[in-house]
PDB file of C-alpha atoms in Angstrom:
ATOM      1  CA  UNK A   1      13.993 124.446  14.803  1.00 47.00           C
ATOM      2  CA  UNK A   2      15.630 123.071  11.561  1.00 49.00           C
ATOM      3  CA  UNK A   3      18.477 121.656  13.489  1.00 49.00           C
ATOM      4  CA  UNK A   4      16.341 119.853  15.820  1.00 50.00           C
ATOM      5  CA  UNK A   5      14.934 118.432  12.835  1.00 49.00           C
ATOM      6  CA  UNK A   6      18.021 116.917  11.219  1.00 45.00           C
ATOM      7  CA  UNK A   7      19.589 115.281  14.306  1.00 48.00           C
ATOM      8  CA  UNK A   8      16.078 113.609  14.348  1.00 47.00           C
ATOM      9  CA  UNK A   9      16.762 112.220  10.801  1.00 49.00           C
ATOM     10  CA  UNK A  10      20.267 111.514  11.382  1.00 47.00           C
ATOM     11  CA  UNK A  11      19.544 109.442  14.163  1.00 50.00           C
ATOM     12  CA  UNK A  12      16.423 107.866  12.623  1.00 47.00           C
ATOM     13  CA  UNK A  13      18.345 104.966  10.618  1.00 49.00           C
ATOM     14  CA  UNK A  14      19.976 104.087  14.026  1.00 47.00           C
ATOM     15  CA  UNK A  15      16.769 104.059  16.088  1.00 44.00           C
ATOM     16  CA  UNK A  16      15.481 101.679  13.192  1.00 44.00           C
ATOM     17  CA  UNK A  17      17.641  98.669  14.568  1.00 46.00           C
ATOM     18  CA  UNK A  18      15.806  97.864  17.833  1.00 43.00           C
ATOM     19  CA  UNK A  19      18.267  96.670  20.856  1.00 46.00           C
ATOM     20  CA  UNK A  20      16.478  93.118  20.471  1.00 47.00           C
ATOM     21  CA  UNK A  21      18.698  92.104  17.100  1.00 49.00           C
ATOM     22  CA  UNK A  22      19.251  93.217  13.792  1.00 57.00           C
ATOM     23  CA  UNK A  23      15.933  93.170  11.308  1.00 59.00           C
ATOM     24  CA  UNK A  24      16.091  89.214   8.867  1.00 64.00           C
ATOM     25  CA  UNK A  25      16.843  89.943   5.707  1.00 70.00           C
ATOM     26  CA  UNK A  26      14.574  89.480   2.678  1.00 67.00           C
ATOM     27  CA  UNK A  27      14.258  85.499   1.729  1.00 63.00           C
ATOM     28  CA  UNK A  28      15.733  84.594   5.679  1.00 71.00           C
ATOM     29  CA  UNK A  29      13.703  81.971   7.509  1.00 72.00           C
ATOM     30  CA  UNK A  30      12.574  83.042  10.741  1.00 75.00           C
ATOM     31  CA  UNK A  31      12.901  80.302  13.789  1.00 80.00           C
ATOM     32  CA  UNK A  32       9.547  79.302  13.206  1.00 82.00           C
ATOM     33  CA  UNK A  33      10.362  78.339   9.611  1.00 78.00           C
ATOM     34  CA  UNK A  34      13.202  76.519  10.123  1.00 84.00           C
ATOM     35  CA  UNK A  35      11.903  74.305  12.990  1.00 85.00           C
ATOM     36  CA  UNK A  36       8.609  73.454  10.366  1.00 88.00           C
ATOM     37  CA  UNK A  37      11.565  73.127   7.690  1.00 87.00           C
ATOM     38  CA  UNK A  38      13.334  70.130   9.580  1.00 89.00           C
ATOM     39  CA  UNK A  39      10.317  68.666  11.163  1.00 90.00           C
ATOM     40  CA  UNK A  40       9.123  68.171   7.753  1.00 92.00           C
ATOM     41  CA  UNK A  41      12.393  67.129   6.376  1.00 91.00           C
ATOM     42  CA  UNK A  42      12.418  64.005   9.586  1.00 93.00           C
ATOM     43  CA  UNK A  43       8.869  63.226   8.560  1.00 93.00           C
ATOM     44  CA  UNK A  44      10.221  63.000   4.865  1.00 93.00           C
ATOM     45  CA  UNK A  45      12.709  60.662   5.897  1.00 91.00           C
ATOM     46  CA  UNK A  46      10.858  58.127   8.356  1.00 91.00           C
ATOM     47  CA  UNK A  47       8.392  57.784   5.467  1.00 93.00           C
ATOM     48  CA  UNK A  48      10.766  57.108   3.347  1.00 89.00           C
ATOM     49  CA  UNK A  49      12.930  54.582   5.977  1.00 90.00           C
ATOM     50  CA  UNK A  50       9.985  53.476   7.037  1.00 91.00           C
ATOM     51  CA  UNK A  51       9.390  50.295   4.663  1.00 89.00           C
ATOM     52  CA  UNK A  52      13.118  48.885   4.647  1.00 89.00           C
ATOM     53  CA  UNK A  53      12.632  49.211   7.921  1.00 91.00           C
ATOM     54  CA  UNK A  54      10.200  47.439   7.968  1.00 91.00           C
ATOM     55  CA  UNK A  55      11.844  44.576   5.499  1.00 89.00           C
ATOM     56  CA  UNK A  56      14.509  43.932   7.610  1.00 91.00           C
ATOM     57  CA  UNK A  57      12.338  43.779  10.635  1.00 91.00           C
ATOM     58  CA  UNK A  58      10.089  40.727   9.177  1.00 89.00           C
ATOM     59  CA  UNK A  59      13.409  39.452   7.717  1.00 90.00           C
ATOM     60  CA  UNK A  60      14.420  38.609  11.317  1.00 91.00           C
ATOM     61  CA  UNK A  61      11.330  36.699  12.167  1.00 88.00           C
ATOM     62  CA  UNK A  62      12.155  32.623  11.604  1.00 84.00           C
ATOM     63  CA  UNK A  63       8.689  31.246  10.510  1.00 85.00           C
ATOM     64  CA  UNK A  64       7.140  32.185   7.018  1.00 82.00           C
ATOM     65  CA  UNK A  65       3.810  33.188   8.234  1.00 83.00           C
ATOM     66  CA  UNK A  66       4.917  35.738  11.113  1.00 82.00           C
ATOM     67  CA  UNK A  67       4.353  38.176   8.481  1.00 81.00           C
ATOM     68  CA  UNK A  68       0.817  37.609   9.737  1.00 82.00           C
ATOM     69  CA  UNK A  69       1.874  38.595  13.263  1.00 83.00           C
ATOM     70  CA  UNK A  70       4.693  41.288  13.572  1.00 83.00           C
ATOM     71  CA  UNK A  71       4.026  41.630  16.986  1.00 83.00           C
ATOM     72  CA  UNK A  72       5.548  38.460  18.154  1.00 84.00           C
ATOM     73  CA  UNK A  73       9.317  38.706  16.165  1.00 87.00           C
ATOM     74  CA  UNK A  74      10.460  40.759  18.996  1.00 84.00           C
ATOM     75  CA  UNK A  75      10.477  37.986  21.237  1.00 84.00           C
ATOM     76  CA  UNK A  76      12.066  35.322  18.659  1.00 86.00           C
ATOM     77  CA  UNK A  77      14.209  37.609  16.430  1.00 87.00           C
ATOM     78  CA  UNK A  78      17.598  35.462  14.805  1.00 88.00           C
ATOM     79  CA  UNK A  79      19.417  35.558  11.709  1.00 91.00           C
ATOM     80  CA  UNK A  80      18.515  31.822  10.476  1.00 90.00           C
ATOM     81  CA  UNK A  81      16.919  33.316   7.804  1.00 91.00           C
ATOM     82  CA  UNK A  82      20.358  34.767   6.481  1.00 93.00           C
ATOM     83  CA  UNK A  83      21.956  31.506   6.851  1.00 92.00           C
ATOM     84  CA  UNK A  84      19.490  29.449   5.443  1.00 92.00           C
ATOM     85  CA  UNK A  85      19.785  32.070   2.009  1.00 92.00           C
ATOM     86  CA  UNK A  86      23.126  32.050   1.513  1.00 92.00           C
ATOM     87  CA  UNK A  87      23.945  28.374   3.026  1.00 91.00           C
ATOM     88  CA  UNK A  88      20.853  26.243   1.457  1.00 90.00           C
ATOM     89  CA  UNK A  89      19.497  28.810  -1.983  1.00 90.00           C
ATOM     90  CA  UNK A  90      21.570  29.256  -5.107  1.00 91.00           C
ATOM     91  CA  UNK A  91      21.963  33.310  -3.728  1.00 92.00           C
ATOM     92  CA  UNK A  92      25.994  33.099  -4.624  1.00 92.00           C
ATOM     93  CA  UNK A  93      25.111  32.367  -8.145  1.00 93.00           C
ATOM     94  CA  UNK A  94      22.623  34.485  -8.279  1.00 93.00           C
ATOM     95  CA  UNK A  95      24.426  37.507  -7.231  1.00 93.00           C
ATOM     96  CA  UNK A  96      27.537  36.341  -9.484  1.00 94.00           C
ATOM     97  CA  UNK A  97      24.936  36.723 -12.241  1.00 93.00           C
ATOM     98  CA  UNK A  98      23.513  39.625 -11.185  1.00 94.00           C
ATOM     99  CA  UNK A  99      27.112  41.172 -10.693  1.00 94.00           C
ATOM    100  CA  UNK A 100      27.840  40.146 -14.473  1.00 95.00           C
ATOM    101  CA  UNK A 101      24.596  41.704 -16.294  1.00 95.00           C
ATOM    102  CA  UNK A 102      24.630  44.556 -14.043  1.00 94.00           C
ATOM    103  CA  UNK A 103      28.473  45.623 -14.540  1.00 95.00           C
ATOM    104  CA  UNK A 104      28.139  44.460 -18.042  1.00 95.00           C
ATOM    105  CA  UNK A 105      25.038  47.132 -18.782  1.00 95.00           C
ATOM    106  CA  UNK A 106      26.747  49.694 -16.652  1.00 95.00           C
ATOM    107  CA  UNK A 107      30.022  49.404 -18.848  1.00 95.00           C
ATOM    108  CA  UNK A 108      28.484  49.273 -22.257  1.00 95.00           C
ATOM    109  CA  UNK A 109      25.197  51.474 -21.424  1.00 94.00           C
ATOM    110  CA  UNK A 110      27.608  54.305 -20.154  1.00 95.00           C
ATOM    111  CA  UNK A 111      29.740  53.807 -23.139  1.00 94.00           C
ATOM    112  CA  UNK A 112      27.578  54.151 -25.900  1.00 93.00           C
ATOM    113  CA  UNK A 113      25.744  56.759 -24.146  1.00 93.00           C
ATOM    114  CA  UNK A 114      28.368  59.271 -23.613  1.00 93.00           C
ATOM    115  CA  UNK A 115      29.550  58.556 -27.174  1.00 92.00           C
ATOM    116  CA  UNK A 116      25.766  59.719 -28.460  1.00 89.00           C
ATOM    117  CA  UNK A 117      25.457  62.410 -25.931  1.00 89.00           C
ATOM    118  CA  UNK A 118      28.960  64.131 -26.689  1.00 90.00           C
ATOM    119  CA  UNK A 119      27.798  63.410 -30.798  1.00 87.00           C
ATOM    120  CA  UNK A 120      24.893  65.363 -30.414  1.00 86.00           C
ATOM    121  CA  UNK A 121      26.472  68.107 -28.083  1.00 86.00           C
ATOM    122  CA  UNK A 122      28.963  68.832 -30.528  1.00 83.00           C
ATOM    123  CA  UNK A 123      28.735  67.656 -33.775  1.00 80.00           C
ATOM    124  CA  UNK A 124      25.969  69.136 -36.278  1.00 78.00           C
ATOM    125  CA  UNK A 125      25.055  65.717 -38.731  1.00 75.00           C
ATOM    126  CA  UNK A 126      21.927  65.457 -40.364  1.00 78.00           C
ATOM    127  CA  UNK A 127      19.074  64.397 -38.334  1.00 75.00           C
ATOM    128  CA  UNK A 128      21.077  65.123 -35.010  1.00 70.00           C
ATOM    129  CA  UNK A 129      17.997  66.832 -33.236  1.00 73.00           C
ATOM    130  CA  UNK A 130      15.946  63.770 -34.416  1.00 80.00           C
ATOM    131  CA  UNK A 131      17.893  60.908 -33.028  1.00 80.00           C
ATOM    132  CA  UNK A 132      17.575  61.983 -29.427  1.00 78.00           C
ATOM    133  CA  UNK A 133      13.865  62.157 -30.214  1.00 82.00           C
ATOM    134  CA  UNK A 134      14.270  58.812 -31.854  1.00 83.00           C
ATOM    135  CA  UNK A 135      15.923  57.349 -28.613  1.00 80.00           C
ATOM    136  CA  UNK A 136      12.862  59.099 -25.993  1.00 79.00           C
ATOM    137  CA  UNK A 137      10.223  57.567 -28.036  1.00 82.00           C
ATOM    138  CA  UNK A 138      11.881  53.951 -27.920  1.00 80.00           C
ATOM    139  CA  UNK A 139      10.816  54.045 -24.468  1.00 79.00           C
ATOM    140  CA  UNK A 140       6.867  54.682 -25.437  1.00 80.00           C
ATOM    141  CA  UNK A 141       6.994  50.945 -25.729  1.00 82.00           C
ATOM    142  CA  UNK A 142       5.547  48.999 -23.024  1.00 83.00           C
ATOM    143  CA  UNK A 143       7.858  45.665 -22.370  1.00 83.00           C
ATOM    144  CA  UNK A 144       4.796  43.189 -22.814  1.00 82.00           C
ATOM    145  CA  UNK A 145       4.750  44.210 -26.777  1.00 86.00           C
ATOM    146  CA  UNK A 146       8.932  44.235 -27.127  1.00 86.00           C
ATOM    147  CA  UNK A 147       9.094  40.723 -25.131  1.00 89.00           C
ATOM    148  CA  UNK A 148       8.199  38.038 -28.272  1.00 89.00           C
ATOM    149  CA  UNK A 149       9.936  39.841 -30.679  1.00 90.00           C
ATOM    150  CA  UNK A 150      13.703  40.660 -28.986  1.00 90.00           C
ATOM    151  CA  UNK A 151      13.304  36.992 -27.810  1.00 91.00           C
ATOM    152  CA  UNK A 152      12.983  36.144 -31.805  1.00 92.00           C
ATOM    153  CA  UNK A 153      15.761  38.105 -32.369  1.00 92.00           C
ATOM    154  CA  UNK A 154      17.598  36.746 -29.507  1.00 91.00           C
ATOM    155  CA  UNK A 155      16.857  33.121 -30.355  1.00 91.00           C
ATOM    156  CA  UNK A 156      18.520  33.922 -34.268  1.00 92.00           C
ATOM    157  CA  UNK A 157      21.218  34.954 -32.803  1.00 91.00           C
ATOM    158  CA  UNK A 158      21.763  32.272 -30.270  1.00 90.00           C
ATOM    159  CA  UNK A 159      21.923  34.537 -27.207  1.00 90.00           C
ATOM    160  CA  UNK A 160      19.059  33.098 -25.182  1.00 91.00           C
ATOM    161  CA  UNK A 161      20.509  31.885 -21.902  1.00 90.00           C
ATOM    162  CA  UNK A 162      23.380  34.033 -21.963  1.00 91.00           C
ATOM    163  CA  UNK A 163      24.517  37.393 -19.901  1.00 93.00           C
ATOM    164  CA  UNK A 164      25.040  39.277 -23.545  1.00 93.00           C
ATOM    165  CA  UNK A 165      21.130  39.374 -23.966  1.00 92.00           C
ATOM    166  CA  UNK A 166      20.287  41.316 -20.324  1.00 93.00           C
ATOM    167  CA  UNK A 167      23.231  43.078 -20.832  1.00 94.00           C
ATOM    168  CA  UNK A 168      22.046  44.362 -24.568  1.00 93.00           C
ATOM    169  CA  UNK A 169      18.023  44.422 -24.106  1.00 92.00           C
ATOM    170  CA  UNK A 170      19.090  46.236 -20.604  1.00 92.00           C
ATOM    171  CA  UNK A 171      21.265  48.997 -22.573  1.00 92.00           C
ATOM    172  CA  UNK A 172      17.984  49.712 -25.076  1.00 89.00           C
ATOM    173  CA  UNK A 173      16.403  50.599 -21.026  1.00 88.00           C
ATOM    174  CA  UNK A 174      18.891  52.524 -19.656  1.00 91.00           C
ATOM    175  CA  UNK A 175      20.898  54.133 -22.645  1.00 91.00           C
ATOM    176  CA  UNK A 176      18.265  57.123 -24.459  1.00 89.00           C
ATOM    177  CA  UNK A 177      17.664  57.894 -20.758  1.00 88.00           C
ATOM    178  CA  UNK A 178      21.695  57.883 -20.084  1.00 91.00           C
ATOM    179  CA  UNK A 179      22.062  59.793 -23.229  1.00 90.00           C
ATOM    180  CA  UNK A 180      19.660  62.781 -22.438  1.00 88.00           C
ATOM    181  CA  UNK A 181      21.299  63.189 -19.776  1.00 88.00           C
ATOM    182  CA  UNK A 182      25.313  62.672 -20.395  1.00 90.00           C
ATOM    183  CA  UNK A 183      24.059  65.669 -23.666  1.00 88.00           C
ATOM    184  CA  UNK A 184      22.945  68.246 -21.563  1.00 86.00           C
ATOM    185  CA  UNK A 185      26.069  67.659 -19.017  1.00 87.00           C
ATOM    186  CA  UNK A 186      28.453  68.106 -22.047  1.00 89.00           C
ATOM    187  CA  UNK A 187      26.736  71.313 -23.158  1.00 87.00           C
ATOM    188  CA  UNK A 188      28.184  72.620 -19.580  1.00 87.00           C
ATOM    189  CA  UNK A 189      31.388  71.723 -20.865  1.00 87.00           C
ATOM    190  CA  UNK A 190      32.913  74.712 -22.502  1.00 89.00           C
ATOM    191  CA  UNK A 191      33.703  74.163 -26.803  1.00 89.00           C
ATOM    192  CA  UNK A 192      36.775  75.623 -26.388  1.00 90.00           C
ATOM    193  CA  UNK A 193      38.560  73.015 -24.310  1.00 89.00           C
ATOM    194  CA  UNK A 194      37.598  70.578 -27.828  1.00 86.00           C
ATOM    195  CA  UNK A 195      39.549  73.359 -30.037  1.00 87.00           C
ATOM    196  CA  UNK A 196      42.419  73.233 -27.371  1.00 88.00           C
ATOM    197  CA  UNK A 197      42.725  69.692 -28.071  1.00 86.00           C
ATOM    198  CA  UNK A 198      42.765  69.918 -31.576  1.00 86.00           C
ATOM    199  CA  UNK A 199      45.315  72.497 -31.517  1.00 87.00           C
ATOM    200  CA  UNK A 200      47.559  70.344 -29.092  1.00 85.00           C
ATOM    201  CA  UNK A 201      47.046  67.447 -32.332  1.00 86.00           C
ATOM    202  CA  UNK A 202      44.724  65.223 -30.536  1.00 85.00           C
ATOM    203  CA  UNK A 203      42.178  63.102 -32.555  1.00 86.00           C
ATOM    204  CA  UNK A 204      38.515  63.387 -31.633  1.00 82.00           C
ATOM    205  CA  UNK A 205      38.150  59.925 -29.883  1.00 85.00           C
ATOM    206  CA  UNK A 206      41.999  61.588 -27.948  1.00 87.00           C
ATOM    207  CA  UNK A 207      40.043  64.748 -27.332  1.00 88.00           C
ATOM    208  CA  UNK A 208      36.883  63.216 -25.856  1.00 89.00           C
ATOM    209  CA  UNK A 209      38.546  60.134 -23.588  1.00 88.00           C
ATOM    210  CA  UNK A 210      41.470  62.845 -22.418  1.00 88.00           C
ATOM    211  CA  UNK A 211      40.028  65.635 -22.021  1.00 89.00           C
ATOM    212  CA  UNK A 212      36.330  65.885 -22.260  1.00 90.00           C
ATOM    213  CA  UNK A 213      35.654  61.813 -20.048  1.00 89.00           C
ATOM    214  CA  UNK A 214      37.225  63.712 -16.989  1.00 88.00           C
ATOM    215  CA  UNK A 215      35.508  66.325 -16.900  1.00 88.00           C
ATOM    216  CA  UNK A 216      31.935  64.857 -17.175  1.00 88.00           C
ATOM    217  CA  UNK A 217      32.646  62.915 -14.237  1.00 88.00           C
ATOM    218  CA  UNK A 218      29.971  63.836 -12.201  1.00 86.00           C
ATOM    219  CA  UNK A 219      27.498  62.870 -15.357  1.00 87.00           C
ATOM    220  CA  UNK A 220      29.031  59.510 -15.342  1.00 91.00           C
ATOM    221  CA  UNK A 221      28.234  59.058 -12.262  1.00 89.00           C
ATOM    222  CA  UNK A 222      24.732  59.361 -12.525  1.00 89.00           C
ATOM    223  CA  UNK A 223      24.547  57.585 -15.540  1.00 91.00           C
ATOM    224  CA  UNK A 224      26.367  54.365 -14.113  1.00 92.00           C
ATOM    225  CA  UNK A 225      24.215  54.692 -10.957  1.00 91.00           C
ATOM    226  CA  UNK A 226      20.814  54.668 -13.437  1.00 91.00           C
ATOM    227  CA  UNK A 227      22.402  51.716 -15.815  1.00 94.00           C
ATOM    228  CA  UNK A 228      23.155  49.808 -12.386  1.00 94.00           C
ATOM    229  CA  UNK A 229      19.964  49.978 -10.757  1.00 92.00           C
ATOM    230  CA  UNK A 230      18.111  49.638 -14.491  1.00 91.00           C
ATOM    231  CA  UNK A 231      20.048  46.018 -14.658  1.00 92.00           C
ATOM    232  CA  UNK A 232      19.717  44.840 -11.084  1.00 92.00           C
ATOM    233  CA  UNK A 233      15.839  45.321 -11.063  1.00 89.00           C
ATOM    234  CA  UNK A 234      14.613  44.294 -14.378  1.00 90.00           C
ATOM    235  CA  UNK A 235      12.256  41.537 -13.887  1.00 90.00           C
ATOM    236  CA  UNK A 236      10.269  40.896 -17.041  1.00 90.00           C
ATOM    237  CA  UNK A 237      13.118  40.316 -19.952  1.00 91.00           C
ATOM    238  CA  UNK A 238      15.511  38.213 -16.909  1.00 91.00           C
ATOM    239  CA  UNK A 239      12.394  36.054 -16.200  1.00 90.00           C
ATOM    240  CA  UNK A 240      12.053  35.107 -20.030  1.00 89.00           C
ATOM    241  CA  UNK A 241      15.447  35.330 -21.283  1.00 90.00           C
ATOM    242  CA  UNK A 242      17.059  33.005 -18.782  1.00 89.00           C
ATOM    243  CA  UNK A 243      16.537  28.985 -18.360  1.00 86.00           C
ATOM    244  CA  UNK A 244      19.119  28.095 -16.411  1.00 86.00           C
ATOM    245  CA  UNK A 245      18.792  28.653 -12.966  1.00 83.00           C
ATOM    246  CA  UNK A 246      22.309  28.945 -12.169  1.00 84.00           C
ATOM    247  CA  UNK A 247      22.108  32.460 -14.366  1.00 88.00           C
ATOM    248  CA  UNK A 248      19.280  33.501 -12.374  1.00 91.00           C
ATOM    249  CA  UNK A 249      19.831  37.098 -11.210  1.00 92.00           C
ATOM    250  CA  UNK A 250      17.928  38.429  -8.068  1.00 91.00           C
ATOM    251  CA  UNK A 251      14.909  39.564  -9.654  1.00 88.00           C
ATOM    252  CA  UNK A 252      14.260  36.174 -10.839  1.00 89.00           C
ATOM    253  CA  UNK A 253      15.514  34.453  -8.226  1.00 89.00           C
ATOM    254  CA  UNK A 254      13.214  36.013  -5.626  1.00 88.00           C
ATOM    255  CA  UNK A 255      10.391  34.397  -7.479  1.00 87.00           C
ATOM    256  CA  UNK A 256      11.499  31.087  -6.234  1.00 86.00           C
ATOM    257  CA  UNK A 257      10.393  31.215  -3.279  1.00 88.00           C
ATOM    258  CA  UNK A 258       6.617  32.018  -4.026  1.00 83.00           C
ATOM    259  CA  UNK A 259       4.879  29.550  -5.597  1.00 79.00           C
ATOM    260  CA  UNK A 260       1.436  28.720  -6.564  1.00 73.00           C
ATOM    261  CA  UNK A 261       0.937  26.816  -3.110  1.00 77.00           C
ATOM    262  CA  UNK A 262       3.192  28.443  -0.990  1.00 79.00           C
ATOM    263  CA  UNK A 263       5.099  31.552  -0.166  1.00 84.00           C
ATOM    264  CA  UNK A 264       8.223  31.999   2.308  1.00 88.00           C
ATOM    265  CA  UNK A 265       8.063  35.392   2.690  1.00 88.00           C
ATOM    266  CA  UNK A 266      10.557  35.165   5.428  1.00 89.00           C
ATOM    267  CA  UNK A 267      13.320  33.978   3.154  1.00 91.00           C
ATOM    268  CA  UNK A 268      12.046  36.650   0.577  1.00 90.00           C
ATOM    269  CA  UNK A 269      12.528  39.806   3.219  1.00 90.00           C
ATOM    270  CA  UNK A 270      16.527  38.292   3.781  1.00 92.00           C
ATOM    271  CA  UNK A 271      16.893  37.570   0.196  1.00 92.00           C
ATOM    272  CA  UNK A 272      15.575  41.242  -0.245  1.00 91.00           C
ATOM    273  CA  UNK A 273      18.274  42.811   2.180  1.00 92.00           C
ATOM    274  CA  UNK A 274      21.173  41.172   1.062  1.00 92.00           C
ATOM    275  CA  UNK A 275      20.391  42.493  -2.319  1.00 90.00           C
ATOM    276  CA  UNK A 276      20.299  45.614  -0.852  1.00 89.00           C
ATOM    277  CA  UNK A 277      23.852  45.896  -0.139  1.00 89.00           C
ATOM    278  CA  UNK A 278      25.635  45.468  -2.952  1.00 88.00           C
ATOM    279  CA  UNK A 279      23.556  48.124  -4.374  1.00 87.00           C
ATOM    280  CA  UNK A 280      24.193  50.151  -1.352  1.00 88.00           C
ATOM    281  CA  UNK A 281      28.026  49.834  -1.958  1.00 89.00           C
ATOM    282  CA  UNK A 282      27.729  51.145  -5.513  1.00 87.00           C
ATOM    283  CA  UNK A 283      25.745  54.059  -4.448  1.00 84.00           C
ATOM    284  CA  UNK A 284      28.607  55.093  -1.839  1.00 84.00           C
ATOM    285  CA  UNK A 285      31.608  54.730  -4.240  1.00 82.00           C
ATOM    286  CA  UNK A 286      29.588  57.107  -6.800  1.00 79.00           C
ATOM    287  CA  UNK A 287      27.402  59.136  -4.493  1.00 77.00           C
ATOM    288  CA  UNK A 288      29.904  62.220  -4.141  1.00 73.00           C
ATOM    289  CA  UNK A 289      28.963  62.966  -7.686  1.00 69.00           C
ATOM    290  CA  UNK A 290      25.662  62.122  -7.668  1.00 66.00           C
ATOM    291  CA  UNK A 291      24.652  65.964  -6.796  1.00 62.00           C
ATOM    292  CA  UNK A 292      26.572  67.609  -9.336  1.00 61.00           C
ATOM    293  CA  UNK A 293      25.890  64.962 -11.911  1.00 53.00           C
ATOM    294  CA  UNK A 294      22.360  65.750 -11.099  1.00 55.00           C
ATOM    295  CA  UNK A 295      21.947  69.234 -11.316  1.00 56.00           C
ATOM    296  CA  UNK A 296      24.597  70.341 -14.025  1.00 55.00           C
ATOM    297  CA  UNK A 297      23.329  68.027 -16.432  1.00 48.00           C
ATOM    298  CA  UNK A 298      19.949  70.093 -16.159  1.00 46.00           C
ATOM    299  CA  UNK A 299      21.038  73.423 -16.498  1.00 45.00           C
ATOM    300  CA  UNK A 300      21.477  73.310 -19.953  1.00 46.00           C
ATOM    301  CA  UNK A 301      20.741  71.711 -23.481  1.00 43.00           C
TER     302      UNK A 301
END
């Protein structure tokens, strides 16, 4: 009777696996899940394609007020709208200005905020906790109350009209944001490889650019990415600061074609996509360490 019983037992764990397939694991989606999981993940996406879509759609459509009616730019769709931008608008100039301010922030920005964020990661000064406060609460200030008096400043100085004020008033956007970040990417980065450095008889600045710049990669990335986008869609200080319309960059030079009268949307929607690509370009030469950037510089600090 008892060894009945314990051939039952024995073979219990192998009766447990039916002949169907093998049980799913704890945490494993079941088909069901992962069918809702991708159908959720295309809806995701065509909401999020769905307005440059739609851009570049109206951007094919030749008259100003088809806007009005989408329907019929199927049946008249052409690119005259392109070549009327780029042949009879000042779009060269403006994207040779945009091009300046926007590299200009993105090299400077970057700069000053890796040198903060590697400062505060390592170094233990008076006040260091405070001054990346200091930098988050610079940005409690709406841009309607800094506008009058950085365009005081600017005027003292003799920099209104000029690249170097975008570029500066841009970096006071983009760098406490930059420099959160860049910190808690260089807390990742082990102390040690600073005190191998040192004991190879590198400076600190030889230390930091040598060894530590290389290794934060991935957090430069991100922050370049952020400075470049911060410079290329600021609107209010590029709108005030700059007179000349040959130094218009695209966010003020969209504005030209609505007026108080009249609006050429059409023109706006092509203006609009061209814009698109250069940013599009920047995003694919940094976009392979955009993830890592991303989620290292969160895991710590």
């Amino acid at each position: 009777m008892s060894t009945t019983t314990l051939e039952k037992r024995a073979d219990a764990p192998a009766s447990a696996v039916t002949p169907a397939g093998r049980g799913r694991r704890p945490g494993e989606r079941g088909p069901l899940g992962t069918v809702l999981l991708h159908a959720g993940l295309m809806v995701a996406s065509l909401i999020a394609l769905a307005p440059v879509a739609w851009l570049v759609y109206l951007s094919l459509g030749p008259d100003k007020n088809d806007y009005l009616h989408p329907g019929g730019i199927a049946g008249k769709m052409s690119f005259a709208n392109y070549s009327f931008v780029l042949q009879h608008t000042e779009f060269l100039s403006w994207f040779k200005s945009t091009m300046i301010v926007a590299l200009g922030t993105t090299v400077v920005g970057v700069l000053l905020a890796a040198t903060t964020g590697y400062a505060v990661s390592r170094m233990r000064f008076p006040g260091h906790k405070q001054l990346m406060w200091v930098l988050l609460l610079t940005q409690a200030f709406p841009i309607a109350v800094l506008i009058v008096p950085m365009y005081q400043i600017f005027s003292d100085l003799g920099l209104i009209d000029s690249y170097w004020a975008l570029i500066l008033v841009n970096c006071t956007t983009a760098v406490p944001y930059s420099a959160w970040l860049l910190k808690g990417y260089f807390d990742t980065i082990p102390i040690e490889i600073d005190e191998a450095g040192r004991v190879d008889g590198l400076t600190p600045f030889g230390t930091f650019f040598r060894l530590i710049l290389p290794l934060a990669r991935p957090g430069l990335a991100v922050a370049a990415f952020y400075n470049f986008i911060t410079a290329v869609a600021e609107v209010a200080f590029a709108t005030t600061f700059m007179l000349d319309d040959s130094k218009y960059t695209f966010s003020v030079g969209l504005q030209t074609f609505v007026s108080e009268h009249d609006a050429e949307w059409n023109y706006m929607a092509a203006t609009a996509v061209l814009i698109a690509i250069p940013v599009s370009l920047f995003f694919y030469l940094v976009q392979k360490n955009l993830v890592t950037g991303l989620t290292s510089g969160g895991t710590k600090g």
